[in-house]
XYZ file of C-alpha atoms in Angstrom:
645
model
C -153.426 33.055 29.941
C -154.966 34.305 26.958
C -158.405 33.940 25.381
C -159.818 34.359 21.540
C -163.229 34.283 20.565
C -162.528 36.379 16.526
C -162.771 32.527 15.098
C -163.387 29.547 17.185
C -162.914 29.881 20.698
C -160.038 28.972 21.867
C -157.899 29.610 25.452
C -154.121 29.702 25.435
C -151.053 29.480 28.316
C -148.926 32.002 28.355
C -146.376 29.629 26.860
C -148.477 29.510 23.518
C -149.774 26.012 24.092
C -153.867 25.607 24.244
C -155.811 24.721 26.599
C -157.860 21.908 27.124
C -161.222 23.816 27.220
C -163.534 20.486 27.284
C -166.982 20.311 25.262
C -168.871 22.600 23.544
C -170.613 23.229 26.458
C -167.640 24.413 28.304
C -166.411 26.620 25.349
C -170.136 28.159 25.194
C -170.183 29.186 28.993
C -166.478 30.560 28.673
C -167.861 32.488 25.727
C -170.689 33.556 27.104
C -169.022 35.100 30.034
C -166.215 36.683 27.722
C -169.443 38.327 25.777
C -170.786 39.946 29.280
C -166.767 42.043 28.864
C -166.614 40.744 32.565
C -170.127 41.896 34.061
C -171.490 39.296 35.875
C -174.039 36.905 33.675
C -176.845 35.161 36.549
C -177.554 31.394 36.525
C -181.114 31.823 34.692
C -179.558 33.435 32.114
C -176.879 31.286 31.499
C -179.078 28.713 31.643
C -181.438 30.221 28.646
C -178.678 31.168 26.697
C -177.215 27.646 26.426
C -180.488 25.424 26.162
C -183.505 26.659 24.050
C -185.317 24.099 26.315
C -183.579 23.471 29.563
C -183.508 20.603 31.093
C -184.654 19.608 34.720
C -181.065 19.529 36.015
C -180.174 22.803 33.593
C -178.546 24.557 36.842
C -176.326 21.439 37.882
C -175.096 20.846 34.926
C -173.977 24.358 34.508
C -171.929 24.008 37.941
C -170.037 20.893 36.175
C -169.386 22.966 33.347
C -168.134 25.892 35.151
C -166.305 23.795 37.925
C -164.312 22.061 34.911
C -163.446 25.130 33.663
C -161.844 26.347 36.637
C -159.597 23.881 36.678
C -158.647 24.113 33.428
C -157.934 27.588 33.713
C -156.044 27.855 37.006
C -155.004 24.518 36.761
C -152.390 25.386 39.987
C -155.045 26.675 42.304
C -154.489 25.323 45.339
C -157.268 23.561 47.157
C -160.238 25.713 48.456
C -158.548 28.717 46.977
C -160.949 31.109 45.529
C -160.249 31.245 41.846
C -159.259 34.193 40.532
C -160.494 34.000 36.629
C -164.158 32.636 36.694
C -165.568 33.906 39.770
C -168.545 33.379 41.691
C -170.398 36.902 42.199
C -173.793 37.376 43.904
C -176.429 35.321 41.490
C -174.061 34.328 38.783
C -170.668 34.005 37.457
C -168.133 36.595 36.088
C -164.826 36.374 33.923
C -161.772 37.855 35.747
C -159.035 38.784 33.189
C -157.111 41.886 31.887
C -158.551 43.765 28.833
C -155.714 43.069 26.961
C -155.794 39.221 27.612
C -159.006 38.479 25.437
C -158.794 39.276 21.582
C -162.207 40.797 21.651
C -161.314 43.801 23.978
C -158.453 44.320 22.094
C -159.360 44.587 19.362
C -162.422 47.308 20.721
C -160.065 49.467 23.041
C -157.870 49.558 19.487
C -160.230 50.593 17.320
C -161.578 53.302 19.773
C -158.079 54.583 20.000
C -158.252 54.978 16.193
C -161.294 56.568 16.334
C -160.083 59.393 18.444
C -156.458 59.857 16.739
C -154.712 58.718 13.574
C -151.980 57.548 16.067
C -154.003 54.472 16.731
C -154.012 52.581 13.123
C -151.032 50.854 14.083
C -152.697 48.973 16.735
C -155.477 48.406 14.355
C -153.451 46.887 11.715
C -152.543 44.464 14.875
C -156.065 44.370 16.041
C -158.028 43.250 12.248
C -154.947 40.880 11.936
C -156.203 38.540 15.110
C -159.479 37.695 13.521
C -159.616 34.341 12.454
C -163.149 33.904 11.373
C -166.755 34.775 12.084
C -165.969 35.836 15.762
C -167.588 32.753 17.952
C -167.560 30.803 15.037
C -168.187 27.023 17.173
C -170.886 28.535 18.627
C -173.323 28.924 15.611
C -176.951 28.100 17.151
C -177.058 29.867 20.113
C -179.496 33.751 19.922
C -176.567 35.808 22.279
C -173.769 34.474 19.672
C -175.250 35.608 16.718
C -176.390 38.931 18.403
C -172.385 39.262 19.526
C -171.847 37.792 15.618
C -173.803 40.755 14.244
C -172.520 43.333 16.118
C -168.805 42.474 16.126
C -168.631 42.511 12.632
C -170.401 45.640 11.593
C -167.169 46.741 14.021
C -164.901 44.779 11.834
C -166.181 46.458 8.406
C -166.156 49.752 10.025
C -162.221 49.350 11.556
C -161.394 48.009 8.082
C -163.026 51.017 6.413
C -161.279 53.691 9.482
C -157.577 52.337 8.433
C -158.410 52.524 4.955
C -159.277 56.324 5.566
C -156.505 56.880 7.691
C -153.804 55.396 5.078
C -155.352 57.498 2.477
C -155.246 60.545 4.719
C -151.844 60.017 5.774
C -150.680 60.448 2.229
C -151.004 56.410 1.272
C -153.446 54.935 -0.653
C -152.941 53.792 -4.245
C -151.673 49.908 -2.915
C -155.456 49.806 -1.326
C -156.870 49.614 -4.764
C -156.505 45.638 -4.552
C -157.749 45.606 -0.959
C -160.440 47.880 -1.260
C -161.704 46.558 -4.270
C -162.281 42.779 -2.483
C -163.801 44.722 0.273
C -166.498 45.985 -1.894
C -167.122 43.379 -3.838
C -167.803 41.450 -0.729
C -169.939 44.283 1.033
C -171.313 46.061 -1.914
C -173.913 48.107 0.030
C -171.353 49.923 2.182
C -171.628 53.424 0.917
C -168.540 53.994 2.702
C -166.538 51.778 0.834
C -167.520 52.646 -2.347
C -165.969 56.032 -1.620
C -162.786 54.748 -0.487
C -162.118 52.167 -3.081
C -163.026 55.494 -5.673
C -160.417 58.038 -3.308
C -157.758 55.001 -3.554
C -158.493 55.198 -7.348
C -157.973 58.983 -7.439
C -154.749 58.531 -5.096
C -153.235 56.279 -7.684
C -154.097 58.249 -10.475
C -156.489 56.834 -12.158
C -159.647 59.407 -12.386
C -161.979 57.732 -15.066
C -161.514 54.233 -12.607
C -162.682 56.153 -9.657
C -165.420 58.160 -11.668
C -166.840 54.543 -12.968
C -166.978 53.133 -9.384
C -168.832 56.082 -8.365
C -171.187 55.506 -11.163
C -171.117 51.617 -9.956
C -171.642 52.488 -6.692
C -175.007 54.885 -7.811
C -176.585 51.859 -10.358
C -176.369 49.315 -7.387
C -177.791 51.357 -5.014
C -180.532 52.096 -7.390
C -181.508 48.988 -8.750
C -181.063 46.656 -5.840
C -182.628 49.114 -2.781
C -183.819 52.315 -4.493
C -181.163 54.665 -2.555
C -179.642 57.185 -4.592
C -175.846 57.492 -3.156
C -175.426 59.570 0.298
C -173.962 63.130 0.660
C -171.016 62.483 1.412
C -170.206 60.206 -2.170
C -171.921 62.709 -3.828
C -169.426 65.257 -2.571
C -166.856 63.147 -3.298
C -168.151 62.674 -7.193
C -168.108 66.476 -7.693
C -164.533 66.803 -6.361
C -163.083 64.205 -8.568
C -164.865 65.957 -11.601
C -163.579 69.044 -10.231
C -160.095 67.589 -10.235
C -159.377 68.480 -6.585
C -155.954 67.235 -5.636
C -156.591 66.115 -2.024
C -159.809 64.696 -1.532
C -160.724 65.050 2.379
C -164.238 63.508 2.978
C -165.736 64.442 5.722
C -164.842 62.751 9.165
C -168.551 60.851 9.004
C -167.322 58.794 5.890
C -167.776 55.568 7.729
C -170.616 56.189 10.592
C -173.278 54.814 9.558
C -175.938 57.227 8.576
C -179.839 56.973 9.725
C -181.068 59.525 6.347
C -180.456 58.146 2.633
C -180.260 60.824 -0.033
C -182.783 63.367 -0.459
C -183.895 61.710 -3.897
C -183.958 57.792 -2.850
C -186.970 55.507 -3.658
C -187.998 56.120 0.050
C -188.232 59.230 0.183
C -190.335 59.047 -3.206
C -192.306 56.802 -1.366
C -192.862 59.404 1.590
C -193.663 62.053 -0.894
C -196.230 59.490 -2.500
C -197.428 58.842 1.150
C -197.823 62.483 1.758
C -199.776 63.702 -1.781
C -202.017 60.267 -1.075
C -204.125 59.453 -3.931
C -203.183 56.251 -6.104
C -199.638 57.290 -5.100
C -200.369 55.849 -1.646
C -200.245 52.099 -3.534
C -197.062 52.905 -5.297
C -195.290 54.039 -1.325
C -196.782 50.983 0.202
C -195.085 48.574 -2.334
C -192.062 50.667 -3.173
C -191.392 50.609 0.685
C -192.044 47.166 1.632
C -189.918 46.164 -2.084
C -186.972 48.294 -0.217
C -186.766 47.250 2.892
C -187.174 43.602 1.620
C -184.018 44.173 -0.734
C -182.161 45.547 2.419
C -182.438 42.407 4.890
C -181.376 40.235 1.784
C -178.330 42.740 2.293
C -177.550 40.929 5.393
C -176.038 44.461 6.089
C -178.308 45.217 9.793
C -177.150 49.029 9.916
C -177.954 49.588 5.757
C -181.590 47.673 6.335
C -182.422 49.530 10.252
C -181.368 52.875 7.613
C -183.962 51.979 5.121
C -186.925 51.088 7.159
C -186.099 54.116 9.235
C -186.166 56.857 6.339
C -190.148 55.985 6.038
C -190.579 58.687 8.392
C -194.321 60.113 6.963
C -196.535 61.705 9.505
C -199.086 59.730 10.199
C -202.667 60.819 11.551
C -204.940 57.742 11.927
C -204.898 55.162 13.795
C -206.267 52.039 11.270
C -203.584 51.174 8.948
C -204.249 51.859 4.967
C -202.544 48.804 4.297
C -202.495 46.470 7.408
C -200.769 43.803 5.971
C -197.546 45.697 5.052
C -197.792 46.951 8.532
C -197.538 43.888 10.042
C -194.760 42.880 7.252
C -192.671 46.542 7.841
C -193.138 45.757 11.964
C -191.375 42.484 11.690
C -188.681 43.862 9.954
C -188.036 46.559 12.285
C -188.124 44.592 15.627
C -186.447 41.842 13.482
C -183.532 44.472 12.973
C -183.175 45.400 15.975
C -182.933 42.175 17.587
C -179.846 42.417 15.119
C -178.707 45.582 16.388
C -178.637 44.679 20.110
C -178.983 47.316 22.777
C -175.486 48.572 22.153
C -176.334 49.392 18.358
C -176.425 53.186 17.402
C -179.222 55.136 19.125
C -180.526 56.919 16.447
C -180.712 54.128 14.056
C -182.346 52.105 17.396
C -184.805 55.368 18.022
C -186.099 55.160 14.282
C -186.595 51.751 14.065
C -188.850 51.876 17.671
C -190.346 54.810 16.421
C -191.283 52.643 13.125
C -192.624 49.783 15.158
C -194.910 52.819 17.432
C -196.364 53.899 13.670
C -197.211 51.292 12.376
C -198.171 48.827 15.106
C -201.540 50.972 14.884
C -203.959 48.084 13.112
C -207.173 48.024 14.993
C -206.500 43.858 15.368
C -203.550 43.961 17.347
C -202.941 41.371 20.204
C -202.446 42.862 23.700
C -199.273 41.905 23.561
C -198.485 43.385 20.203
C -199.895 46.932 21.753
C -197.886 46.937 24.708
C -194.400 46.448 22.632
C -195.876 49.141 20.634
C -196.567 51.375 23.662
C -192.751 50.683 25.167
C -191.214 51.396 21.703
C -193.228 54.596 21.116
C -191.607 55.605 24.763
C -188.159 54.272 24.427
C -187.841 56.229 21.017
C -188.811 58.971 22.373
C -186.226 58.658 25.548
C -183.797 58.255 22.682
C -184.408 61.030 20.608
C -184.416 63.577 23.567
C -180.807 62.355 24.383
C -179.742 62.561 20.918
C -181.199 65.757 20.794
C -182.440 65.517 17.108
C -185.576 67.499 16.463
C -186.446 65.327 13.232
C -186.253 61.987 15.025
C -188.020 63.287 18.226
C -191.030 64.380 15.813
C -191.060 60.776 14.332
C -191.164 59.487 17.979
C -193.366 61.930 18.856
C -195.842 60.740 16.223
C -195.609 57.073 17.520
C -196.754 58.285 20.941
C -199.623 60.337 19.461
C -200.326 56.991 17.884
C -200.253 55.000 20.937
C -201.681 57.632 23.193
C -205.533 56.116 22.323
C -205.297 53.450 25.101
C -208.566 54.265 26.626
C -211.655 57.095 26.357
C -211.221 60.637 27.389
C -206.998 61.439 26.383
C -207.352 64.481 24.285
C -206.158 66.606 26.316
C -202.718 64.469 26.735
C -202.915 64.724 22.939
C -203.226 67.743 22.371
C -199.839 68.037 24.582
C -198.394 65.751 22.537
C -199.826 67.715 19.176
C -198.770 71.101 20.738
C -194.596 69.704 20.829
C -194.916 68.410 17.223
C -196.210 71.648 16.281
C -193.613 73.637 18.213
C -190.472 71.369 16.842
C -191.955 71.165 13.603
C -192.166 75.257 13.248
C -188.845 75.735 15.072
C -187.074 73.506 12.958
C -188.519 74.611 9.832
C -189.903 70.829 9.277
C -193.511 71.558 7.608
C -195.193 68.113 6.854
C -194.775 67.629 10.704
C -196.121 71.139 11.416
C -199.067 70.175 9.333
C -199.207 67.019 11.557
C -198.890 69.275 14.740
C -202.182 71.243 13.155
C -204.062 68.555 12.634
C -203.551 66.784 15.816
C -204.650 69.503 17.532
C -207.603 70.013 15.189
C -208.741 66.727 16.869
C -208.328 67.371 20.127
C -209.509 70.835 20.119
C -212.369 68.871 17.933
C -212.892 66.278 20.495
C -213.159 68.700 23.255
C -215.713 70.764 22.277
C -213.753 73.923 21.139
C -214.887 74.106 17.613
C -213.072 77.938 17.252
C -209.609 76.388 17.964
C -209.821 73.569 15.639
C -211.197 76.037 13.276
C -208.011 78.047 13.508
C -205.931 75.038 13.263
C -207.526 73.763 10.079
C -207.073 77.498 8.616
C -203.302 77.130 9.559
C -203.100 73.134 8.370
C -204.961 74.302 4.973
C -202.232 77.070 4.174
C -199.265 74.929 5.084
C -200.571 72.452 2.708
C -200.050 74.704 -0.173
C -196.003 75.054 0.857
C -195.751 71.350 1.331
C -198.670 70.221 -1.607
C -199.989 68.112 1.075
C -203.447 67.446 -1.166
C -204.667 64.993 1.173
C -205.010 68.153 3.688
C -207.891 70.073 2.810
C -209.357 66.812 2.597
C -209.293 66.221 5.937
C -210.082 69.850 6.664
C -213.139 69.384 4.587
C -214.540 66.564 6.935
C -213.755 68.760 9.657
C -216.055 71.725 8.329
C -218.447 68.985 7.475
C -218.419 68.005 11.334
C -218.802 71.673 12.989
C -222.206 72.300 9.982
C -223.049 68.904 12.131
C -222.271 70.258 15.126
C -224.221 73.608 14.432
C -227.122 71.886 12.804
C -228.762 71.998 16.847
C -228.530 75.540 17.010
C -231.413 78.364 16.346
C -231.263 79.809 13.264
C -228.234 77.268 12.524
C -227.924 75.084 8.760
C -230.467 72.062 8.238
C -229.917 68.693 9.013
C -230.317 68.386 5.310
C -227.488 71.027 4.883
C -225.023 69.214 7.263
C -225.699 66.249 5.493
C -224.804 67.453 1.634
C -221.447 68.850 3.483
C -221.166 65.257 4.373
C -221.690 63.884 0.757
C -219.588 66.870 -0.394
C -216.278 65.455 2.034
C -217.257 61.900 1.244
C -216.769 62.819 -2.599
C -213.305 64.893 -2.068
C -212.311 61.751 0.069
C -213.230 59.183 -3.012
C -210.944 61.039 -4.995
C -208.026 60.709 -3.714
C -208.039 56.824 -3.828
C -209.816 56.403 -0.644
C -207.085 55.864 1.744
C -208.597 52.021 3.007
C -207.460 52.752 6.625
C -210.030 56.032 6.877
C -213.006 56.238 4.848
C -215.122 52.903 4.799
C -217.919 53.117 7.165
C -217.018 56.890 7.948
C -219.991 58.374 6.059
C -222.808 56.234 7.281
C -221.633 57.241 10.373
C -221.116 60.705 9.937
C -224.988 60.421 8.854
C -225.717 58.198 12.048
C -224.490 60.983 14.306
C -226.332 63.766 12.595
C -229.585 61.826 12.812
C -228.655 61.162 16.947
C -227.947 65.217 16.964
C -231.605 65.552 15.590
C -232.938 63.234 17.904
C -233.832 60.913 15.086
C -233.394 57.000 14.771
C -230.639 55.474 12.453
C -230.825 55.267 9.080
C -231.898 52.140 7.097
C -230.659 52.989 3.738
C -229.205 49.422 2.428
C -226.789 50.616 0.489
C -224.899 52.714 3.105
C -221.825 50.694 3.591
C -220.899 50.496 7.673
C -217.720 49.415 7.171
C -215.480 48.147 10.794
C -218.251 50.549 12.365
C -221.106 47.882 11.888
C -221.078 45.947 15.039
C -221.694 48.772 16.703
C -224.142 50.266 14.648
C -226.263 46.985 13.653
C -228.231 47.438 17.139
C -229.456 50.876 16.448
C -230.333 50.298 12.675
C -232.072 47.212 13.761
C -234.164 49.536 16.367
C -234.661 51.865 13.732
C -236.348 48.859 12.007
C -238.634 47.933 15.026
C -236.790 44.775 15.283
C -236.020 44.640 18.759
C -235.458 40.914 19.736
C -232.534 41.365 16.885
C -231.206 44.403 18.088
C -230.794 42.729 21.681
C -229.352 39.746 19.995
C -226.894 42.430 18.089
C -226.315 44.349 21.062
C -225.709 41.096 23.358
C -222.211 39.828 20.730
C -221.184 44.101 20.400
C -217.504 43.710 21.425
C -215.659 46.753 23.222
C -214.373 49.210 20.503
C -210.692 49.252 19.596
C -208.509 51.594 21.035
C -208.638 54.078 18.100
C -210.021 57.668 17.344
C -213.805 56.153 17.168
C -213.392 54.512 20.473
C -215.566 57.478 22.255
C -218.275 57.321 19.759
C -218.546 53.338 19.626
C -219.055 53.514 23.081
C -221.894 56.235 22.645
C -223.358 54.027 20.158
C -223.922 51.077 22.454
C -224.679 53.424 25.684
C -227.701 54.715 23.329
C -228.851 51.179 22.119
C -228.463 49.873 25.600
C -230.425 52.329 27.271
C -233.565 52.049 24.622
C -233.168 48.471 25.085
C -233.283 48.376 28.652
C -230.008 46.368 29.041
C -228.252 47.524 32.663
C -225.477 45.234 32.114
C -224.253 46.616 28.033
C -225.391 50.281 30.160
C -222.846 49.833 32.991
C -220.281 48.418 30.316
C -220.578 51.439 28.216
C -220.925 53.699 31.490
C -217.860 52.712 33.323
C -215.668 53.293 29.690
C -217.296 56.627 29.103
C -216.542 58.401 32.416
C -213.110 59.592 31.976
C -214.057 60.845 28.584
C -217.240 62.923 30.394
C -216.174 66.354 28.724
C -215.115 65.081 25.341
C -217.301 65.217 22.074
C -218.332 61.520 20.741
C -216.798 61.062 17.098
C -214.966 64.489 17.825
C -211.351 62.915 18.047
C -211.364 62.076 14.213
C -211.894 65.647 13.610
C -214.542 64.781 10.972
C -217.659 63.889 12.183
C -219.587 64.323 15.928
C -222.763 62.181 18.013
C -222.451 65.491 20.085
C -221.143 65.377 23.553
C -220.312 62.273 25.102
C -222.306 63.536 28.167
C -225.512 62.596 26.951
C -225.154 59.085 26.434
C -222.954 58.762 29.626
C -226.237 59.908 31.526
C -228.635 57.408 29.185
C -226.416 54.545 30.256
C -225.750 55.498 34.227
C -229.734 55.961 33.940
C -230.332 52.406 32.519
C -227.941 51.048 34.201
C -229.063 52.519 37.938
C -232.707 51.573 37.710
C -233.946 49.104 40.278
């Protein structure tokens, strides 16, 4: 008995002659089980893999199908025999056959033999031979085939690529030309073979060839995806010119790297991200244009590559440009649907730690922020088994993102901030070390310890200059702006008026640079809200200050400050809980203050029962750039509205 599934799926006697499998549906269960590489697949899941919407009977009509397979593959089973091949086991069902009687395990265990030792490429020439077409190729609707579709042929491109390298390392080569040049032609964004087809070229003499498809290779990658060509073509371009007379790649020719080149259009686009400004436009639409051109690739490992190469620190929790969030998120949980849970781990790690970044809008679903929180964890798990420093930093960042799930977590950030900063400086990785600073500016900001997020913003400030990070003494600005706030209360400390210019002054700096969307609408009327709550003084009615997301929860206080109560209680009644973001302990404040002077016990106990675990913490403190003073107060306004009798 033998069993394909590299083309339509097919079952064969030992004699040669087929078997009589029966419908589709009996060729999609057999194939099913032959995916599961003889694990045992239970009922419900058979059941959802084979019917999108399953019918009543879904579970009875699986039995038929898997009773009529029996028979037709033990077709001299004695009566109430226990077959052999498709088993019953516990909740489900199980294929029973040797490795080496389905083409699909074959072909595997022969190309992992040919990974380890050059020994191997015979049964690989055997192996790529048995493929008859898209591998489950009469099974085209169903999710599990396409995932098994996907991943079996990345394996085919990469075996086709390994005996290519192991021909041309055995001292063959120049009769791949022909071969290698239909291979590329048909895959043209496998960096891989690009440098093969160009080391067959050498092999057979013919320099200028392999020196133009090098040159090919670089003006595809550049026009269609932005990627300059990897290391390890460049390497190869400067040996031909060098007329070397072996050319011995190194043995990661064909893995699939996570990195592009150090000069691609994503890694522009981080630098743009990084120096901010109206560069920030340029990395939003250079990024999105990339990873765009990638999926029309249909190459999953070459797209999960690009979208994971964005790896920019990232501070804030709104989004500058929610949209291409949303579009960047899709692509990456899109991709690694594509990928499976077998696909490469690092490529897997950067993709989750892509979704944890930028899942960070402050309108996402419930169900949106838990995927977020389990792929900011799972990338993380990831990382630390990969043991990568630069990917765990990227993961870490995700969880620093995600980590804003209720009031009162800066001390598990600062945690968080303290690794980054530790990896970052270890590793000599500097734009994370500056992300390492500044998270623990916040915390240290948002805890009250103004001297430790002082010494942090001295340390983010001078890494800036190494890194020419502009958008950093930004930031730091704001954050000097916040402790003249802060100070503002104490004797013989600056005027409210002071605090307030420093303000205007960070405001200004912040313009400049563009005004990253994501960050600084609404931030300076608040900043001036706070200061006039430090003072003891009611909001500001100014017109023209724009509010910005903030407004909801500051129409209720401006409309006090107004003397138009009725409105403020209407205002206060339709305030909706703050999102889960750096603001959320100051929000809270804000409708703990307007509750209280309103005499609302219900909005009081709301606000109460949030601001508890954040007690200790400084409200507004966790941005690191501006302060309503310490959460304390308010939490005693609202437990005092809310206990009266």
């Amino acid at each position: 008995m033998r069993i394909d599934v590299l083309g339509a799926v097919r079952a064969l006697h030992d004699d040669g002659t087929p078997v009589d499998l029966g419908g589709p549906r009996h060729r999609e269960v057999l194939a099913r089980l032959v995916a599961a590489g003889g694990r045992m697949v239970p009922t419900d899941t058979l059941v959802e893999d084979l019917w999108t919407d399953p019918p009543v009977r879904a579970v009875g009509a699986l039995r038929t199908f898997v009773a009529a397979l029996r028979r037709a593959l033990e077709p001299g089973r004695p009566p109430r025999t226990p077959p052999r091949v498709l088993v019953t086991e516990g909740p489900g069902y199980a294929l029973r056959l040797p490795r080496d009687a389905v083409d699909v395990h074959r072909f595997e265990d022969a190309l992992a033999r040919a990974r380890r030792t050059p020994e191997g490429r015979a049964d690989l020439d055997t192996a790529l031979a048995a493929w008859r077409g898209p591998a489950y190729a009469d099974v085209p609707g169903s999710a599990w085939a396409q995932r098994e579709r996907t991943r079996l042929e990345e394996l085919r491109l990469e075996a086709t690529e390994l005996r290519a390298l192991l021909l041309l390392d055995s001292g063959s080569g120049a009769e791949l030309v022909a071969e290698l040049g239909a291979h590329v032609a048909e895959h043209p964004w496998r960096e891989p073979a690009w440098g093969l087809l160009a080391r067959a070229l050498h092999r057979a003499g013919r320099q200028a060839d392999a020196l133009a498809t090098l040159r090919r290779a670089r003006t595809m990658l550049s026009d269609q995806l932005g990627l300059d060509p990897g290391a390890e073509l460049l390497h190869l371009e400067t040996e031909i010119l060098r007329g070397a007379a072996t050319l011995q790649p190194p043995p990661s020719l064909w893995a699939a790297g996570v990195r592009p080149g150090p000069r691609t259009t994503v890694e522009l686009a981080r630098t743009l991200a990084l120096a901010g400004g109206g560069g920030l436009v340029h990395s939003r639409r250079d990024r999105l244009a990339a990873v765009r051109a990638a999926e029309r690739t249909g190459d999953t490992a070459l797209t999960a590559r690009v979208i994971g190469a964005y790896d920019v620190p990232a501070l804030w929790t709104r989004a500058d440009d929610p949209e291409q969030s949303r579009a960047v998120v899709a692509a990456a949980v899109r991709t690694l649907t594509a990928l499976g849970a077998d696909g490469p781990a690092a490529l897997r790690a950067r993709l989750l730690a892509t979704v944890a970044v930028e899942s960070r809008s402050a309108d996402l679903s419930a169900t949106e922020r838990r995927r977020a929180g389990r792929a900011a964890r799972e990338a993380e798990a990831l990382a630390r088994e990969l043991d990568d420093p630069a990917l765990l930093l990227f993961a870490l960042n995700g969880r620093f993102l995600q980590s804003f799930t209720r009031p009162g977590l800066a001390a598990a950030r600062d945690a968080i901030g303290a690794e980054i900063l530790d990896l970052a400086t270890r590793h000599e990785l500097p734009d994370f070390a500056v992300l390492g600073r500044l998270v623990r500016l916040q915390s240290a900001s948002a805890l009250g310890d103004l001297g430790t997020a002082t010494a942090h913003a001295e340390a983010a400030d001078q890494l800036a200059v190494s890194t020419e990070a502009s958008l950093v003494p930004v930031l730091t600005g704001w954050f000097r702006a916040r402790v003249t706030a802060a100070r503002s209360t104490e004797p013989d400390g600056p005027t409210a008026a002071a605090a307030a210019a420093h303000y205007r002054t960070a405001e200004n700096a912040l313009a400049g640079t563009g005004g990253m969307p994501g960050l600084h609408r609404g931030l300076f009327a608040l900043a001036l809200l706070g200061l006039r709550l430090l003072h003891d003084r009611p909001a500001p009615t100014d017109p023209a200050l724009d509010w910005g997301p903030y407004r909801p929860w500051t129409r209720p206080l401006v409309l006090l400050a107004r003397n138009r109560d009725e409105e403020a209680r209407a205002a206060l009644a339709v305030t909706p809980e703050p999102p889960l973001d750096h603001m959320q302990e100051a929000l809270w404040c804000l409708t703990a203050h307007a509750a209280a002077h309103l005499d609302e016990r219900s909005a009081a106990a709301r606000a109460a029962t949030a601001l508890r675990p954040a007690r200790t913490e400084h409200a507004g403190g966790a941005s690191g750039m501006l302060t309503l003073g310490p959460v304390e107060r308010y939490l005693a306004e609202a437990e005092a509205c809310a206990d009266k009798n």
